[in-house]
Amino acid sequence: DTEVTQTPKHLVMGMTNKKSLKCEQHMGHRAMYWYKQKAKKPPELMFVYSYEKLSINESVPSRFSPECPNSSLLNLHLHALQPEDSALYLCASSQEAALEARHTGELFFGEGSRLTVL
Amino acid sequence: AQSVTQLGSHVSVSEGALVLLRCNYSSSVPPYLFWYVQYPNQGLQLLLKYTTGATLVKGINGFEAEFNKSQTSFHLRKPSVHISDTAEYFCAVSVRAGTALIFGKGTTLSVSS
């Protein structure tokens, strides 16, 4: 069983809708991540939060807006998306923050939220 | 900059066969190396990792990998695969603090009966 929980598992939305993806971890991890994965492709990093602060933003369009309300929760707010944004969105966490020297890079992934934009 | 190359986008084997999935990395400093597995419609699960120490690393589900510094490789091996091993396998590298994982393009493993 994964210890990173993502909701919803499936989401269908129109291009004018506003929706949110949610992620929760209770492992005491200090960093949380959003990845986007298209079919048969590796995950692509979108955002990294370390100690609840945004530390990496991989030039993601503003129609994706991350939020980290506390150390256990991570949201991804979606607005005015395009059909090409349809993908599996994966949340992950790591024990150490990405900027810490002992950070090994090991990530714990949730099962993902599959988004379809019509 | 670091990078990961997985040789072979698709590997097909029969149940009970030995399987070898190849991964080569590029890094100017000692890397941390990972293999993740992704079953259909699921997230990524860590199979095994190399950070320091013994170069032969054993993971879950009977998989193992060997870190070879001279050949800059971290190939994944399983002596006898099962149909349930059918999945996508990703090799990943991390080299220092402040960076996130770099994934290879993935290898699809298909195991038939």
Coordinates of C-alpha atoms in Angstrom, one line a residue:
Chain A
D1 CA 0.0 0.0 0.0
T2 CA 1.3 3.4 -0.9
E3 CA 1.7 5.9 1.9
V4 CA 1.1 8.9 -0.5
T5 CA -2.6 9.3 -1.2
Q6 CA -3.9 11.1 -4.2
T7 CA -7.5 12.2 -4.9
P8 CA -9.4 12.0 -7.1
K9 CA -8.1 8.9 -9.0
H10 CA -9.9 10.1 -12.2
L11 CA -11.0 13.5 -13.2
V12 CA -12.7 14.7 -16.4
M13 CA -12.9 18.5 -16.9
G14 CA -13.8 21.0 -19.6
M15 CA -11.4 23.7 -20.7
T16 CA -13.3 26.3 -18.7
N17 CA -13.5 24.4 -15.5
K18 CA -11.6 24.9 -12.3
K19 CA -10.6 21.8 -10.4
S20 CA -8.0 20.6 -7.9
L21 CA -5.9 17.6 -7.3
K22 CA -5.0 16.6 -3.8
C23 CA -2.1 14.7 -2.3
E24 CA -1.4 13.7 1.3
Q25 CA 1.4 12.0 3.1
H26 CA 1.8 11.1 6.8
M27 CA 5.4 9.9 6.7
G28 CA 6.9 13.2 8.1
H29 CA 8.6 13.8 4.8
R30 CA 10.0 17.3 4.2
A31 CA 9.6 17.6 0.5
M32 CA 6.7 17.0 -1.9
Y33 CA 6.6 16.9 -5.7
W34 CA 4.2 17.1 -8.6
Y35 CA 5.1 15.1 -11.8
K36 CA 3.2 14.9 -15.1
Q37 CA 3.3 11.6 -17.0
K38 CA 2.1 11.1 -20.6
A39 CA 1.4 7.5 -21.8
K40 CA 4.6 5.5 -22.4
K41 CA 6.8 8.4 -21.2
P42 CA 8.8 9.0 -18.0
P43 CA 7.5 11.3 -15.4
E44 CA 8.3 15.0 -15.9
L45 CA 8.9 17.2 -12.9
M46 CA 6.6 20.1 -12.5
F47 CA 7.0 21.5 -8.9
V48 CA 9.0 20.8 -5.8
Y49 CA 8.1 22.0 -2.3
S50 CA 10.7 21.9 0.5
Y51 CA 9.6 22.7 4.0
E52 CA 6.3 23.9 2.6
K53 CA 8.0 26.5 0.3
L54 CA 8.2 26.2 -3.5
S55 CA 11.8 25.4 -4.3
I56 CA 11.6 24.2 -8.0
N57 CA 9.2 25.3 -10.7
E58 CA 10.1 23.7 -14.0
S59 CA 8.6 26.5 -16.2
V60 CA 5.1 25.1 -15.8
P61 CA 2.3 27.2 -17.4
S62 CA 0.3 29.3 -15.0
R63 CA -2.9 27.3 -15.6
F64 CA -1.3 24.9 -13.1
S65 CA -1.1 26.4 -9.6
P66 CA 0.5 24.4 -6.8
E67 CA -0.3 25.0 -3.1
C68 CA 1.2 23.4 0.0
P69 CA -1.1 24.2 3.0
N70 CA 1.0 22.3 5.4
S71 CA 3.8 19.7 5.5
S72 CA 1.4 16.8 4.8
L73 CA -0.7 18.2 2.0
L74 CA 0.0 19.3 -1.5
N75 CA -2.6 20.6 -4.0
L76 CA -2.5 21.3 -7.7
H77 CA -5.1 23.8 -8.8
L78 CA -6.2 23.5 -12.4
H79 CA -7.8 26.3 -14.5
A80 CA -8.3 26.8 -18.2
L81 CA -6.5 23.6 -19.2
Q82 CA -6.0 22.4 -22.7
P83 CA -6.7 18.9 -24.1
E84 CA -2.9 18.3 -24.3
D85 CA -2.8 18.6 -20.5
S86 CA -4.5 15.3 -20.3
A87 CA -2.1 13.0 -18.4
L88 CA -1.4 11.1 -15.2
Y89 CA -0.4 13.5 -12.5
L90 CA 1.8 11.9 -9.9
C91 CA 2.5 13.2 -6.4
A92 CA 5.6 12.2 -4.6
S93 CA 7.4 12.9 -1.3
S94 CA 11.0 12.5 0.0
Q95 CA 12.3 12.3 3.5
E96 CA 14.8 15.0 3.1
A97 CA 14.3 18.3 1.3
A98 CA 15.9 18.6 -2.1
L99 CA 18.4 21.2 -0.9
E100 CA 19.7 19.1 2.0
A101 CA 23.1 17.5 1.6
R102 CA 21.9 14.1 2.7
H103 CA 19.1 14.1 0.2
T104 CA 19.5 10.9 -1.9
G105 CA 16.7 11.6 -4.3
E106 CA 14.6 8.6 -3.3
L107 CA 10.9 9.4 -3.9
F108 CA 7.7 7.8 -2.7
F109 CA 5.0 8.0 -5.2
G110 CA 1.2 8.1 -5.0
E111 CA -0.9 6.1 -7.5
G112 CA -1.7 9.2 -9.5
S113 CA -4.7 11.2 -10.7
R114 CA -5.6 10.5 -14.3
L115 CA -6.8 13.8 -15.8
T116 CA -8.8 14.1 -19.0
V117 CA -9.4 17.5 -20.5
L118 CA -12.2 17.7 -23.0
Chain B
A1 CA 24.8 17.5 -16.2
Q2 CA 23.6 14.0 -15.4
S3 CA 21.6 11.8 -17.7
V4 CA 20.2 8.3 -17.9
T5 CA 20.0 6.0 -21.0
Q6 CA 17.9 2.9 -21.0
L7 CA 18.8 0.6 -23.8
G8 CA 15.8 -1.1 -25.4
S9 CA 12.4 0.4 -25.1
H10 CA 10.7 -3.0 -25.1
V11 CA 11.8 -6.4 -23.9
S12 CA 9.8 -9.5 -24.3
V13 CA 10.6 -12.8 -22.5
S14 CA 8.9 -16.0 -21.6
E15 CA 7.9 -16.8 -18.0
G16 CA 10.8 -18.3 -16.1
A17 CA 13.5 -16.7 -18.3
L18 CA 16.3 -14.5 -17.1
V19 CA 15.8 -10.8 -17.9
L20 CA 18.3 -8.0 -18.0
L21 CA 17.2 -4.4 -18.4
R22 CA 20.0 -2.1 -19.2
C23 CA 20.7 1.4 -17.8
N24 CA 23.7 3.6 -18.3
Y25 CA 24.2 7.0 -16.6
S26 CA 26.3 10.0 -17.1
S27 CA 27.6 11.9 -14.1
S28 CA 30.7 13.8 -13.1
V29 CA 30.2 12.9 -9.4
P30 CA 29.2 9.7 -7.7
P31 CA 25.5 9.2 -8.4
Y32 CA 22.6 7.8 -6.5
L33 CA 20.8 5.3 -8.7
F34 CA 17.3 3.9 -8.6
W35 CA 15.0 1.4 -10.4
Y36 CA 11.3 2.1 -10.3
V37 CA 8.5 -0.1 -11.6
Q38 CA 5.1 1.1 -12.8
Y39 CA 2.3 -1.4 -13.2
P40 CA -0.6 -0.4 -15.5
N41 CA -2.7 2.5 -14.2
Q42 CA -0.6 2.8 -11.0
G43 CA 2.1 5.1 -9.7
L44 CA 5.8 4.3 -9.5
Q45 CA 7.2 1.8 -6.9
L46 CA 10.8 1.7 -5.8
L47 CA 12.4 -1.7 -6.8
L48 CA 15.9 -0.9 -5.4
K49 CA 18.5 1.8 -5.0
Y50 CA 22.2 2.3 -4.8
T51 CA 23.6 5.1 -2.7
T52 CA 26.9 3.9 -1.3
G53 CA 28.5 0.6 -0.2
A54 CA 28.1 -2.8 -1.8
T55 CA 27.7 -2.6 -5.6
L56 CA 25.3 -5.5 -5.9
V57 CA 21.9 -4.3 -4.6
K58 CA 19.0 -6.6 -4.0
G59 CA 15.4 -5.3 -4.2
I60 CA 11.9 -6.4 -4.0
N61 CA 10.2 -9.2 -6.0
G62 CA 13.5 -11.0 -6.7
F63 CA 15.2 -8.1 -8.6
E64 CA 18.8 -7.1 -8.3
A65 CA 21.1 -4.6 -9.9
E66 CA 24.8 -4.0 -10.0
F67 CA 26.5 -0.6 -9.9
N68 CA 29.5 -0.6 -12.2
K69 CA 31.5 2.6 -11.9
S70 CA 33.9 1.9 -14.7
Q71 CA 31.1 1.1 -17.2
T72 CA 28.8 3.7 -15.7
S73 CA 26.0 1.2 -15.6
F74 CA 23.3 0.0 -13.3
H75 CA 21.6 -2.9 -15.0
L76 CA 18.6 -4.6 -13.5
R77 CA 18.3 -8.4 -13.5
K78 CA 15.9 -11.1 -12.4
P79 CA 16.9 -14.8 -12.8
S80 CA 13.3 -16.1 -13.4
V81 CA 10.6 -13.7 -14.3
H82 CA 6.9 -14.1 -13.7
I83 CA 3.9 -12.9 -15.8
S84 CA 3.1 -10.5 -13.0
D85 CA 6.5 -8.7 -13.7
T86 CA 4.9 -7.3 -16.9
A87 CA 5.3 -3.5 -16.3
E88 CA 7.2 -0.4 -17.2
Y89 CA 10.6 -0.1 -15.6
F90 CA 12.4 3.3 -15.1
C91 CA 16.0 3.8 -14.2
A92 CA 16.7 7.1 -12.4
V93 CA 19.7 9.1 -11.2
S94 CA 20.3 11.8 -8.6
V95 CA 23.7 13.3 -8.1
R96 CA 23.6 16.0 -5.5
A97 CA 21.4 17.9 -3.2
G98 CA 19.2 20.5 -4.8
T99 CA 18.3 18.3 -7.8
A100 CA 15.4 16.1 -8.4
L101 CA 15.5 12.6 -10.0
I102 CA 16.3 12.3 -13.6
F103 CA 14.4 9.4 -15.2
G104 CA 15.3 7.3 -18.2
K105 CA 12.8 6.9 -21.0
G106 CA 11.6 3.5 -19.6
T107 CA 11.6 -0.1 -20.7
T108 CA 8.4 -2.0 -21.2
L109 CA 8.8 -5.6 -20.0
S110 CA 6.4 -8.1 -21.4
V111 CA 6.4 -11.6 -19.9
S112 CA 4.4 -14.3 -21.7
S113 CA 3.4 -17.8 -20.6

